[in-house]
């Protein structure tokens, strides 16, 4: 039997999902290494390629035990001033403090939680998305979670194109960028399109100058769905009652471009 804190269990669960869903041998190798750093090895349980079902069975069978009230790692004082630690299900994203987006801040976020992205005052999205945002009566455009990877890891994907980021692909499509034609041709995953390096730089520049962020240290990851249902952020597709057909069309255009030669 192996013992893990609730926080480590959630991180492992996310890594298992990443491992299970990835079509990239390199990404699966990275996920496996991260599991090993958390003292979890598939071979200890005679598992070669773990799935979410396998992981849940390890817990339900008692082979993995979840320990409660294990203190999490300390956060340095600089970061502490810039994030909100939330222990309840009450998140008021319209009233919390938002920060400018920069790499130094993001690289301090060595913990798990939720994040919210909103458009700065006097900044605009391209048409027709700005009109849709005005109808929402707030500037929040995306709510996400870092489960199974730290906010630092997740936000480097989503804001700085360090891997496959759902938000980065969405905002790139909204801004009118397209991936290289045929760049997904022959690949097993036909959805994770990437923009060319020069366009990535332009998207990152736009993000840094037009958006701001609020982050929350929490293990209440289910709250992400509730926030999306309540606030209906413009660029959230899943769990959003007002998901935009225009967003899906923009992303579909990117996928079609990347799939075709």
Coordinates of N, CA and C in Angstrom, one line a residue:
X1 N 0.8 -1.2 0.0 CA 0.0 0.0 0.0 C 0.9 1.2 0.0
X2 N 0.5 2.3 -0.8 CA 1.2 3.5 -0.8 C 0.3 4.7 -0.3
X3 N 0.9 5.6 0.4 CA 0.1 6.7 0.9 C 0.5 8.0 0.2
X4 N -0.5 8.8 -0.1 CA -0.3 10.1 -0.8 C -1.3 11.1 -0.2
X5 N -0.9 12.4 -0.1 CA -1.8 13.4 0.3 C -2.8 13.7 -0.7
X6 N -3.9 14.4 -0.3 CA -5.0 14.7 -1.3 C -4.5 15.5 -2.4
X7 N -3.5 16.4 -2.1 CA -3.0 17.3 -3.2 C -2.2 16.5 -4.2
X8 N -1.4 15.5 -3.7 CA -0.6 14.7 -4.6 C -1.5 13.7 -5.4
X9 N -2.6 13.2 -4.8 CA -3.5 12.4 -5.5 C -4.1 13.2 -6.7
X10 N -4.5 14.4 -6.5 CA -5.1 15.2 -7.5 C -4.1 15.5 -8.7
X11 N -2.8 15.7 -8.3 CA -1.8 15.9 -9.3 C -1.6 14.6 -10.1
X12 N -1.5 13.5 -9.4 CA -1.3 12.2 -10.1 C -2.5 11.9 -11.0
X13 N -3.7 12.2 -10.5 CA -4.9 12.0 -11.3 C -4.8 12.8 -12.7
X14 N -4.4 14.0 -12.6 CA -4.2 14.8 -13.8 C -3.2 14.3 -14.7
X15 N -2.1 13.8 -14.1 CA -1.0 13.3 -14.9 C -1.4 12.0 -15.6
X16 N -2.2 11.2 -14.9 CA -2.7 9.9 -15.5 C -3.6 10.3 -16.7
X17 N -4.5 11.3 -16.6 CA -5.3 11.7 -17.7 C -4.5 12.2 -18.8
X18 N -3.5 13.0 -18.5 CA -2.6 13.5 -19.6 C -1.9 12.3 -20.3
X19 N -1.4 11.3 -19.5 CA -0.8 10.1 -20.1 C -1.7 9.3 -21.0
X20 N -2.9 9.2 -20.5 CA -3.9 8.3 -21.1 C -4.4 9.0 -22.5
X21 N -4.5 10.3 -22.5 CA -5.1 10.9 -23.7 C -4.1 11.4 -24.7
X22 N -2.8 11.4 -24.3 CA -1.8 11.9 -25.2 C -1.5 10.9 -26.3
X23 N -1.3 11.4 -27.5 CA -0.9 10.6 -28.6 C 0.6 10.7 -28.9
X24 N 1.3 11.6 -28.1 CA 2.7 11.8 -28.3 C 3.5 11.0 -27.3
X25 N 4.4 10.2 -27.8 CA 5.3 9.4 -27.0 C 6.1 10.3 -26.0
X26 N 6.5 11.4 -26.5 CA 7.3 12.3 -25.7 C 6.5 12.9 -24.5
X27 N 5.2 13.3 -24.8 CA 4.4 13.8 -23.8 C 4.1 12.7 -22.7
X28 N 3.9 11.5 -23.2 CA 3.6 10.4 -22.3 C 4.8 10.1 -21.4
X29 N 6.0 10.2 -22.0 CA 7.3 10.0 -21.2 C 7.4 11.1 -20.2
X30 N 7.1 12.4 -20.5 CA 7.1 13.5 -19.5 C 6.2 13.2 -18.4
X31 N 4.9 12.8 -18.7 CA 3.9 12.5 -17.7 C 4.4 11.4 -16.8
X32 N 5.0 10.4 -17.3 CA 5.5 9.2 -16.5 C 6.6 9.7 -15.6
X33 N 7.5 10.6 -16.1 CA 8.6 11.1 -15.2 C 8.1 11.9 -14.1
X34 N 7.0 12.7 -14.4 CA 6.4 13.5 -13.3 C 5.8 12.7 -12.3
X35 N 5.2 11.6 -12.7 CA 4.6 10.6 -11.7 C 5.7 10.0 -10.8
X36 N 6.8 9.7 -11.5 CA 7.9 9.1 -10.7 C 8.5 10.1 -9.7
X37 N 8.5 11.3 -10.0 CA 9.0 12.3 -9.1 C 8.1 12.5 -7.9
X38 N 6.8 12.1 -8.1 CA 5.9 12.1 -7.0 C 5.8 10.7 -6.3
X39 N 6.8 9.9 -6.5 CA 7.0 8.5 -6.0 C 5.9 7.5 -6.4
X40 N 5.3 7.8 -7.6 CA 4.3 6.8 -8.1 C 4.9 6.2 -9.4
X41 N 5.0 4.9 -9.4 CA 5.6 4.1 -10.5 C 4.6 3.1 -10.9
X42 N 4.2 3.0 -12.2 CA 3.3 2.0 -12.7 C 3.8 0.6 -12.4
X43 N 5.1 0.4 -12.5 CA 5.6 -0.9 -12.4 C 5.4 -1.5 -11.0
X44 N 5.2 -0.6 -10.0 CA 5.0 -1.0 -8.6 C 3.6 -1.8 -8.5
X45 N 2.8 -1.5 -9.5 CA 1.4 -2.1 -9.5 C 1.2 -3.0 -10.7
X46 N 2.3 -3.4 -11.3 CA 2.3 -4.3 -12.5 C 1.4 -3.7 -13.6
X47 N 1.5 -2.4 -13.8 CA 0.7 -1.7 -14.8 C 1.7 -1.1 -15.8
X48 N 1.5 -1.4 -17.1 CA 2.4 -0.9 -18.2 C 1.9 0.5 -18.7
X49 N 0.7 0.6 -19.0 CA 0.1 1.9 -19.5 C -1.1 2.2 -18.8
X50 N -1.0 3.1 -17.8 CA -2.1 3.3 -16.8 C -3.2 4.2 -17.5
X51 N -4.4 3.9 -17.0 CA -5.6 4.6 -17.4 C -6.3 5.2 -16.2
X52 N -7.2 6.1 -16.4 CA -8.0 6.7 -15.2 C -8.7 5.6 -14.5
X53 N -9.2 4.6 -15.2 CA -9.9 3.5 -14.5 C -8.9 2.7 -13.7
X54 N -7.7 2.5 -14.2 CA -6.7 1.8 -13.4 C -6.4 2.5 -12.1
X55 N -6.2 3.8 -12.2 CA -5.9 4.7 -11.1 C -7.0 4.6 -10.0
X56 N -8.3 4.7 -10.5 CA -9.4 4.7 -9.5 C -9.5 3.4 -8.8
X57 N -9.2 2.3 -9.5 CA -9.2 0.9 -8.9 C -8.1 0.8 -7.9
X58 N -7.0 1.4 -8.1 CA -5.9 1.4 -7.1 C -6.4 2.0 -5.8
X59 N -7.1 3.1 -5.9 CA -7.6 3.8 -4.7 C -8.7 3.0 -4.1
X60 N -9.7 2.5 -4.9 CA -10.9 1.8 -4.3 C -10.4 0.4 -3.7
X61 N -9.4 -0.2 -4.2 CA -8.9 -1.4 -3.7 C -8.0 -1.3 -2.4
X62 N -7.7 0.0 -2.1 CA -6.8 0.2 -1.0 C -5.3 0.1 -1.2
X63 N -5.0 -0.1 -2.5 CA -3.5 -0.2 -2.8 C -2.9 1.2 -2.7
X64 N -3.7 2.2 -2.9 CA -3.3 3.6 -2.7 C -4.2 4.2 -1.6
X65 N -3.6 4.8 -0.6 CA -4.4 5.4 0.5 C -4.2 6.9 0.4
X66 N -5.4 7.6 0.6 CA -5.3 9.1 0.6 C -5.3 9.6 2.0
X67 N -4.3 10.4 2.3 CA -4.1 11.0 3.6 C -4.6 12.4 3.6
X68 N -5.4 12.7 4.6 CA -6.0 14.1 4.7 C -5.1 15.0 5.5
X69 N -5.3 16.3 5.3 CA -4.6 17.3 6.1 C -3.1 17.2 6.1
X70 N -2.6 16.9 5.0 CA -1.1 17.0 4.8 C -0.8 18.4 4.4
X71 N 0.0 19.1 5.1 CA 0.3 20.5 4.7 C 1.0 20.6 3.3
X72 N 0.5 21.6 2.5 CA 1.1 21.8 1.2 C 2.4 22.6 1.3
X73 N 3.1 22.7 0.2 CA 4.4 23.4 0.3 C 4.1 24.9 0.5
X74 N 5.1 25.6 1.1 CA 5.0 27.0 1.4 C 5.2 27.8 0.1
X75 N 4.5 28.9 0.0 CA 4.6 29.8 -1.1 C 5.4 31.0 -0.6
X76 N 6.3 31.5 -1.4 CA 7.1 32.7 -1.0 C 6.2 33.9 -0.8
X77 N 6.7 34.9 -0.1 CA 5.9 36.0 0.3 C 5.5 36.9 -0.9
X78 N 6.3 36.9 -1.9 CA 6.0 37.7 -3.1 C 4.8 37.2 -3.8
X79 N 4.7 35.9 -4.0 CA 3.6 35.3 -4.6 C 2.3 35.4 -3.8
X80 N 2.5 35.2 -2.5 CA 1.4 35.2 -1.5 C 0.5 36.5 -1.7
X81 N 1.2 37.6 -2.0 CA 0.5 38.9 -2.1 C -0.3 38.9 -3.4
X82 N -0.1 38.0 -4.3 CA -0.7 38.1 -5.6 C -1.7 37.1 -5.9
X83 N -1.9 36.1 -5.0 CA -3.0 35.1 -5.3 C -3.9 35.0 -4.0
X84 N -5.1 34.5 -4.3 CA -6.0 34.3 -3.2 C -6.1 32.8 -2.9
X85 N -6.0 32.5 -1.6 CA -6.1 31.1 -1.2 C -7.6 30.9 -0.8
X86 N -8.2 30.0 -1.4 CA -9.7 29.8 -1.3 C -9.9 28.4 -0.7
X87 N -10.6 28.4 0.4 CA -11.0 27.1 1.0 C -12.4 26.8 1.0
X88 N -13.2 27.7 0.4 CA -14.7 27.5 0.3 C -15.0 27.4 -1.1
X89 N -16.3 27.2 -1.4 CA -16.8 27.2 -2.8 C -17.2 28.5 -3.3
X90 N -16.9 29.6 -2.5 CA -17.4 30.9 -2.9 C -16.3 31.7 -3.7
X91 N -16.5 31.9 -4.9 CA -15.5 32.6 -5.7 C -16.3 33.8 -6.4
X92 N -15.9 35.0 -6.1 CA -16.5 36.1 -6.8 C -15.4 36.7 -7.7
X93 N -15.4 36.2 -8.9 CA -14.4 36.7 -9.9 C -14.6 38.1 -10.3
X94 N -15.7 38.7 -10.0 CA -16.0 40.1 -10.4 C -15.4 41.1 -9.4
X95 N -15.0 40.6 -8.2 CA -14.6 41.5 -7.2 C -13.1 41.3 -6.7
X96 N -12.5 40.2 -7.2 CA -11.1 39.9 -6.7 C -10.1 40.7 -7.5
X97 N -8.9 40.7 -6.9 CA -7.8 41.5 -7.5 C -7.2 40.7 -8.7
X98 N -7.0 41.4 -9.8 CA -6.4 40.9 -11.0 C -5.0 41.5 -11.1
X99 N -4.1 40.7 -11.7 CA -2.7 41.2 -11.9 C -2.3 41.2 -13.4
X100 N -1.4 42.0 -13.8 CA -0.9 42.0 -15.1 C -0.2 40.7 -15.4
X101 N -0.1 40.3 -16.6 CA 0.5 39.0 -17.0 C 1.9 39.2 -17.4
X102 N 2.8 38.5 -16.6 CA 4.2 38.5 -17.0 C 4.9 37.2 -16.5
X103 N 5.9 36.8 -17.2 CA 6.5 35.5 -17.0 C 7.0 35.3 -15.5
X104 N 7.6 36.4 -14.9 CA 8.1 36.2 -13.6 C 7.0 35.8 -12.6
X105 N 5.9 36.5 -12.7 CA 4.8 36.2 -11.8 C 4.3 34.7 -12.1
X106 N 4.1 34.4 -13.3 CA 3.6 33.0 -13.7 C 4.5 32.0 -13.1
X107 N 5.8 32.2 -13.2 CA 6.8 31.2 -12.8 C 7.0 31.0 -11.3
X108 N 6.3 31.8 -10.6 CA 6.2 31.7 -9.1 C 5.1 30.8 -8.6
X109 N 4.2 30.4 -9.5 CA 2.9 29.8 -9.1 C 3.1 28.3 -9.1
X110 N 3.9 27.8 -8.1 CA 4.2 26.4 -8.0 C 3.1 25.7 -7.1
X111 N 1.9 25.8 -7.4 CA 0.8 25.2 -6.7 C -0.4 25.0 -7.7
X112 N -1.4 24.3 -7.2 CA -2.6 24.0 -8.0 C -3.7 24.9 -7.7
X113 N -4.7 25.0 -8.7 CA -5.8 25.8 -8.4 C -6.5 26.3 -9.7
X114 N -7.2 27.4 -9.6 CA -8.0 27.9 -10.6 C -7.4 29.3 -11.1
X115 N -7.8 29.7 -12.3 CA -7.4 31.0 -12.8 C -8.5 31.6 -13.6
X116 N -8.5 32.9 -13.7 CA -9.4 33.6 -14.5 C -8.7 34.7 -15.3
X117 N -9.1 34.8 -16.6 CA -8.5 35.8 -17.5 C -9.5 36.8 -17.9
X118 N -9.2 38.0 -17.8 CA -10.2 39.1 -18.3 C -9.5 40.1 -19.1
X119 N -10.3 40.7 -20.0 CA -9.8 41.8 -20.8 C -9.6 43.1 -20.0
X120 N -8.5 43.7 -20.2 CA -8.2 45.0 -19.5 C -9.2 46.1 -20.0
X121 N -9.4 47.1 -19.2 CA -10.2 48.2 -19.5 C -9.6 48.9 -20.8
X122 N -10.5 49.3 -21.7 CA -10.2 50.0 -22.9 C -9.5 49.1 -23.9
X123 N -9.4 47.8 -23.6 CA -8.9 46.9 -24.6 C -10.0 46.2 -25.3
X124 N -9.9 45.8 -26.6 CA -11.0 45.3 -27.3 C -10.6 44.0 -28.0
X125 N -11.6 43.1 -28.2 CA -11.4 41.9 -29.0 C -11.8 42.2 -30.4
X126 N -11.4 41.4 -31.4 CA -11.8 41.6 -32.8 C -13.4 41.4 -32.9
X127 N -14.0 41.9 -33.9 CA -15.4 41.7 -34.2 C -15.5 40.2 -34.7
X128 N -16.6 39.5 -34.4 CA -17.8 40.0 -33.6 C -17.6 39.7 -32.1
X129 N -16.5 39.3 -31.7 CA -16.3 38.8 -30.3 C -16.5 39.9 -29.3
X130 N -16.0 41.2 -29.6 CA -16.2 42.3 -28.7 C -17.7 42.6 -28.4
X131 N -18.5 42.4 -29.4 CA -19.9 42.7 -29.2 C -20.5 41.6 -28.3
X132 N -20.1 40.4 -28.5 CA -20.6 39.3 -27.6 C -20.1 39.5 -26.2
X133 N -18.9 40.0 -26.0 CA -18.4 40.3 -24.6 C -19.2 41.4 -24.0
X134 N -19.5 42.4 -24.7 CA -20.3 43.5 -24.1 C -21.6 43.0 -23.6
X135 N -22.2 42.0 -24.2 CA -23.5 41.5 -23.8 C -23.3 40.7 -22.5
X136 N -22.1 40.3 -22.1 CA -21.9 39.5 -20.9 C -21.9 40.3 -19.7
X137 N -21.7 41.6 -19.8 CA -21.7 42.6 -18.7 C -20.5 42.4 -17.8
X138 N -19.5 41.8 -18.2 CA -18.2 41.7 -17.5 C -17.1 41.4 -18.5
X139 N -15.8 41.5 -18.1 CA -14.7 41.4 -19.0 C -14.0 40.1 -18.9
X140 N -14.5 39.1 -18.1 CA -13.9 37.8 -18.0 C -14.1 37.0 -19.3
X141 N -13.0 36.5 -19.8 CA -13.2 35.8 -21.1 C -12.8 34.3 -21.0
X142 N -12.2 33.9 -19.8 CA -11.8 32.5 -19.7 C -11.6 32.1 -18.2
X143 N -12.1 31.0 -17.8 CA -11.8 30.4 -16.5 C -11.2 29.0 -16.7
X144 N -10.2 28.7 -16.0 CA -9.5 27.4 -16.2 C -9.0 26.8 -14.9
X145 N -8.5 25.6 -14.9 CA -8.0 25.0 -13.7 C -6.6 24.4 -14.0
X146 N -5.8 24.3 -12.9 CA -4.5 23.6 -13.0 C -4.6 22.4 -12.1
X147 N -5.0 21.3 -12.6 CA -5.2 20.0 -11.8 C -4.3 19.0 -12.5
X148 N -3.4 18.4 -11.7 CA -2.4 17.5 -12.2 C -1.1 18.1 -12.7
X149 N -1.2 19.4 -12.8 CA 0.0 20.2 -13.1 C -0.1 21.6 -12.4
X150 N 1.0 22.2 -12.0 CA 0.9 23.4 -11.3 C 0.4 24.6 -12.2
X151 N -0.1 25.6 -11.5 CA -0.5 26.8 -12.3 C 0.7 27.3 -13.2
X152 N 1.9 27.2 -12.7 CA 3.0 27.6 -13.5 C 3.1 26.8 -14.8
X153 N 3.0 25.5 -14.7 CA 3.0 24.7 -15.8 C 1.9 24.9 -16.8
X154 N 0.7 25.0 -16.2 CA -0.5 25.2 -17.0 C -0.5 26.5 -17.7
X155 N -0.2 27.6 -17.0 CA -0.3 28.9 -17.6 C 0.9 29.2 -18.6
X156 N 2.0 28.5 -18.5 CA 3.0 28.6 -19.5 C 2.5 28.0 -20.8
X157 N 1.7 27.0 -20.7 CA 1.0 26.4 -21.9 C 0.0 27.4 -22.5
X158 N -0.9 27.9 -21.6 CA -2.0 28.7 -22.1 C -1.6 30.1 -22.5
X159 N -0.6 30.7 -21.9 CA -0.3 32.1 -22.2 C 1.0 32.2 -23.0
X160 N 1.9 31.3 -22.9 CA 3.2 31.4 -23.6 C 3.5 30.3 -24.5
X161 N 2.5 29.5 -24.9 CA 2.7 28.5 -26.0 C 3.7 27.4 -25.7
X162 N 3.9 27.1 -24.4 CA 4.8 26.0 -24.0 C 4.1 24.7 -24.0
X163 N 3.7 24.2 -25.1 CA 3.0 22.9 -25.2 C 1.6 23.2 -25.9
X164 N 0.6 22.3 -25.6 CA -0.7 22.4 -26.2 C -1.6 23.1 -25.2
X165 N -2.0 24.3 -25.4 CA -2.9 25.1 -24.5 C -4.2 25.4 -25.2
X166 N -5.3 25.0 -24.6 CA -6.6 25.2 -25.1 C -6.9 26.7 -25.3
X167 N -6.6 27.4 -24.3 CA -6.9 28.9 -24.4 C -6.0 29.5 -25.5
X168 N -4.8 29.1 -25.5 CA -3.9 29.7 -26.5 C -4.4 29.5 -27.9
X169 N -4.9 28.3 -28.2 CA -5.4 28.0 -29.5 C -6.7 28.8 -29.8
X170 N -7.5 29.0 -28.7 CA -8.7 29.7 -28.9 C -8.5 31.2 -29.2
X171 N -7.6 31.8 -28.4 CA -7.4 33.2 -28.5 C -6.7 33.5 -29.8
X172 N -5.8 32.6 -30.2 CA -5.2 32.7 -31.5 C -6.1 32.7 -32.7
X173 N -7.1 31.8 -32.6 CA -8.2 31.7 -33.6 C -9.0 33.0 -33.6
X174 N -9.4 33.5 -32.4 CA -10.2 34.7 -32.3 C -9.5 35.9 -32.9
X175 N -8.2 35.9 -32.7 CA -7.4 37.0 -33.3 C -7.1 36.9 -34.8
X176 N -7.6 35.8 -35.4 CA -7.5 35.6 -36.8 C -6.3 34.9 -37.3
X177 N -5.5 34.3 -36.4 CA -4.3 33.6 -36.9 C -4.7 32.2 -37.3
X178 N -3.9 31.6 -38.2 CA -4.1 30.3 -38.7 C -2.8 29.5 -38.6
X179 N -2.9 28.2 -38.3 CA -1.7 27.4 -38.3 C -1.1 27.1 -39.7
X180 N 0.0 26.6 -39.8 CA 0.6 26.3 -41.1 C -0.2 25.2 -41.8
X181 N -0.6 25.4 -43.1 CA -1.4 24.4 -43.8 C -0.7 23.1 -43.8
X182 N -1.5 22.0 -43.5 CA -1.0 20.7 -43.5 C -0.1 20.3 -42.3
X183 N 0.0 21.1 -41.3 CA 0.9 20.9 -40.2 C 0.4 19.7 -39.3
X184 N -0.9 19.3 -39.4 CA -1.4 18.2 -38.7 C -1.5 16.9 -39.6
X185 N -1.1 17.1 -40.8 CA -1.2 15.9 -41.8 C -0.4 14.7 -41.3
X186 N -1.1 13.6 -41.2 CA -0.4 12.4 -40.8 C -0.2 12.2 -39.3
X187 N -0.6 13.1 -38.5 CA -0.5 13.0 -37.1 C -1.7 12.4 -36.5
X188 N -1.6 11.6 -35.4 CA -2.7 10.9 -34.9 C -3.7 11.8 -34.2
X189 N -3.2 12.9 -33.6 CA -4.1 13.9 -33.0 C -4.3 15.0 -34.0
X190 N -5.6 15.1 -34.5 CA -5.9 16.0 -35.6 C -6.6 17.3 -35.0
X191 N -6.4 17.6 -33.7 CA -7.1 18.7 -33.1 C -6.1 19.7 -32.6
X192 N -4.9 19.3 -32.1 CA -4.0 20.2 -31.4 C -3.1 20.9 -32.4
X193 N -3.7 21.8 -33.1 CA -3.0 22.7 -34.1 C -2.1 23.6 -33.3
X194 N -1.0 24.0 -34.0 CA -0.1 25.0 -33.5 C 0.1 26.2 -34.5
X195 N 0.3 27.3 -34.0 CA 0.6 28.5 -34.8 C 2.1 28.5 -35.1
X196 N 2.5 29.1 -36.2 CA 3.9 29.2 -36.5 C 4.6 30.1 -35.4
X197 N 5.9 30.0 -35.2 CA 6.6 30.7 -34.2 C 6.4 32.2 -34.2
X198 N 6.4 32.8 -35.4 CA 6.3 34.3 -35.5 C 4.9 34.7 -35.0
X199 N 3.9 33.9 -35.4 CA 2.5 34.2 -34.9 C 2.3 34.0 -33.4
X200 N 3.0 33.0 -32.9 CA 3.0 32.7 -31.5 C 3.5 33.9 -30.7
X201 N 4.5 34.5 -31.2 CA 5.1 35.7 -30.5 C 4.1 36.9 -30.5
X202 N 3.4 37.0 -31.6 CA 2.4 38.1 -31.8 C 1.2 37.8 -30.8
X203 N 0.8 36.6 -30.7 CA -0.3 36.2 -29.8 C 0.1 36.5 -28.3
X204 N 1.3 36.1 -28.0 CA 1.8 36.3 -26.6 C 1.9 37.8 -26.3
X205 N 2.4 38.6 -27.3 CA 2.4 40.0 -27.1 C 1.0 40.6 -26.8
X206 N 0.1 40.1 -27.6 CA -1.3 40.6 -27.4 C -1.8 40.2 -26.0
X207 N -1.6 38.9 -25.6 CA -2.0 38.5 -24.3 C -1.4 39.3 -23.2
X208 N -0.1 39.6 -23.2 CA 0.6 40.4 -22.2 C 0.1 41.8 -22.1
X209 N -0.4 42.3 -23.2 CA -0.8 43.8 -23.2 C -2.3 44.0 -23.1
X210 N -3.1 42.9 -23.3 CA -4.5 43.1 -23.3 C -5.3 42.4 -22.2
X211 N -4.6 41.4 -21.6 CA -5.3 40.6 -20.6 C -4.7 40.8 -19.2
X212 N -5.4 40.4 -18.1 CA -4.9 40.3 -16.8 C -5.5 39.1 -16.1
X213 N -4.9 38.7 -15.0 CA -5.2 37.4 -14.5 C -5.4 37.4 -13.0
X214 N -6.3 36.5 -12.5 CA -6.4 36.2 -11.1 C -6.2 34.8 -10.9
X215 N -5.5 34.4 -9.9 CA -5.2 32.9 -9.6 C -5.7 32.6 -8.2
X216 N -6.1 31.4 -8.0 CA -6.6 30.9 -6.7 C -5.9 29.6 -6.3
X217 N -5.4 29.5 -5.2 CA -4.9 28.2 -4.7 C -6.0 27.4 -4.0
X218 N -6.4 26.3 -4.6 CA -7.5 25.5 -4.1 C -7.5 24.1 -4.7
X219 N -8.1 23.2 -4.0 CA -8.2 21.8 -4.5 C -9.7 21.6 -4.9
X220 N -10.5 22.6 -4.9 CA -11.9 22.5 -5.3 C -12.1 22.7 -6.8
X221 N -11.6 21.8 -7.5 CA -11.6 21.9 -9.0 C -12.9 21.9 -9.6
X222 N -13.9 21.3 -8.9 CA -15.3 21.3 -9.5 C -15.9 22.7 -9.6
X223 N -15.3 23.7 -8.8 CA -15.8 25.0 -8.9 C -15.6 25.6 -10.3
X224 N -14.6 25.1 -11.0 CA -14.4 25.6 -12.4 C -15.7 25.5 -13.2
X225 N -16.4 24.4 -13.2 CA -17.6 24.2 -13.9 C -18.7 25.2 -13.5
X226 N -18.8 25.4 -12.1 CA -19.8 26.3 -11.6 C -19.6 27.7 -12.1
X227 N -18.3 28.1 -12.1 CA -18.0 29.5 -12.5 C -18.3 29.7 -14.0
X228 N -18.0 28.7 -14.8 CA -18.2 28.8 -16.2 C -19.8 28.9 -16.5
X229 N -20.5 28.0 -15.8 CA -22.0 28.1 -15.9 C -22.6 29.4 -15.5
X230 N -22.0 30.0 -14.4 CA -22.5 31.2 -13.9 C -22.1 32.4 -14.7
X231 N -20.8 32.5 -15.1 CA -20.3 33.7 -15.7 C -20.3 33.6 -17.3
X232 N -20.4 32.4 -17.8 CA -20.4 32.2 -19.2 C -19.2 32.9 -19.9
X233 N -18.0 32.7 -19.5 CA -16.9 33.4 -20.1 C -16.8 33.1 -21.7
X234 N -16.5 34.1 -22.4 CA -16.6 34.1 -23.8 C -15.8 33.0 -24.5
X235 N -14.6 32.7 -24.0 CA -13.8 31.7 -24.7 C -13.8 30.3 -24.1
X236 N -14.7 30.1 -23.1 CA -14.9 28.7 -22.5 C -16.0 28.1 -23.4
X237 N -15.6 26.9 -23.9 CA -16.6 26.1 -24.8 C -17.3 25.1 -24.0
X238 N -16.6 24.3 -23.2 CA -17.2 23.3 -22.3 C -17.9 23.9 -21.1
X239 N -19.0 23.3 -20.8 CA -19.8 23.7 -19.6 C -20.4 25.1 -19.7
X240 N -20.4 25.7 -20.9 CA -20.8 27.1 -21.0 C -22.2 27.1 -21.7
X241 N -23.2 27.6 -21.0 CA -24.6 27.6 -21.6 C -24.7 28.5 -22.8
X242 N -23.7 29.5 -22.9 CA -23.7 30.4 -24.0 C -22.5 30.3 -24.9
X243 N -22.1 29.0 -25.0 CA -20.9 28.7 -25.9 C -21.1 29.3 -27.3
X244 N -20.1 29.9 -27.8 CA -20.2 30.6 -29.1 C -20.0 29.7 -30.3
X245 N -21.0 29.7 -31.2 CA -20.8 29.0 -32.5 C -19.6 29.7 -33.2
X246 N -19.5 31.0 -33.1 CA -18.4 31.7 -33.8 C -17.0 31.3 -33.4
X247 N -16.9 31.0 -32.1 CA -15.6 30.5 -31.6 C -15.3 29.1 -32.1
X248 N -16.3 28.2 -32.2 CA -16.1 26.9 -32.7 C -15.8 27.0 -34.2
X249 N -16.4 27.9 -34.9 CA -16.1 28.1 -36.3 C -14.7 28.5 -36.6
X250 N -14.2 29.5 -35.7 CA -12.9 30.0 -35.8 C -11.8 28.9 -35.6
X251 N -12.1 28.0 -34.5 CA -11.2 26.9 -34.2 C -11.3 25.8 -35.3
X252 N -12.5 25.6 -35.8 CA -12.6 24.6 -36.9 C -11.8 25.0 -38.1
X253 N -11.8 26.3 -38.4 CA -11.1 26.8 -39.6 C -9.6 26.6 -39.4
X254 N -9.1 26.7 -38.1 CA -7.7 26.4 -37.9 C -7.4 24.9 -38.0
X255 N -8.3 24.1 -37.5 CA -8.1 22.6 -37.7 C -8.1 22.2 -39.1
X256 N -9.1 22.7 -39.9 CA -9.2 22.3 -41.3 C -7.9 22.8 -42.1
X257 N -7.4 24.0 -41.8 CA -6.2 24.5 -42.4 C -5.0 23.5 -42.0
X258 N -4.9 23.1 -40.8 CA -3.8 22.3 -40.3 C -3.9 20.9 -40.9
X259 N -5.1 20.4 -41.1 CA -5.2 19.0 -41.6 C -5.0 18.9 -43.1
X260 N -5.3 20.0 -43.8 CA -5.2 19.9 -45.3 C -3.9 20.3 -45.8
X261 N -3.5 19.7 -46.9 CA -2.2 20.0 -47.5 C -2.4 20.9 -48.7

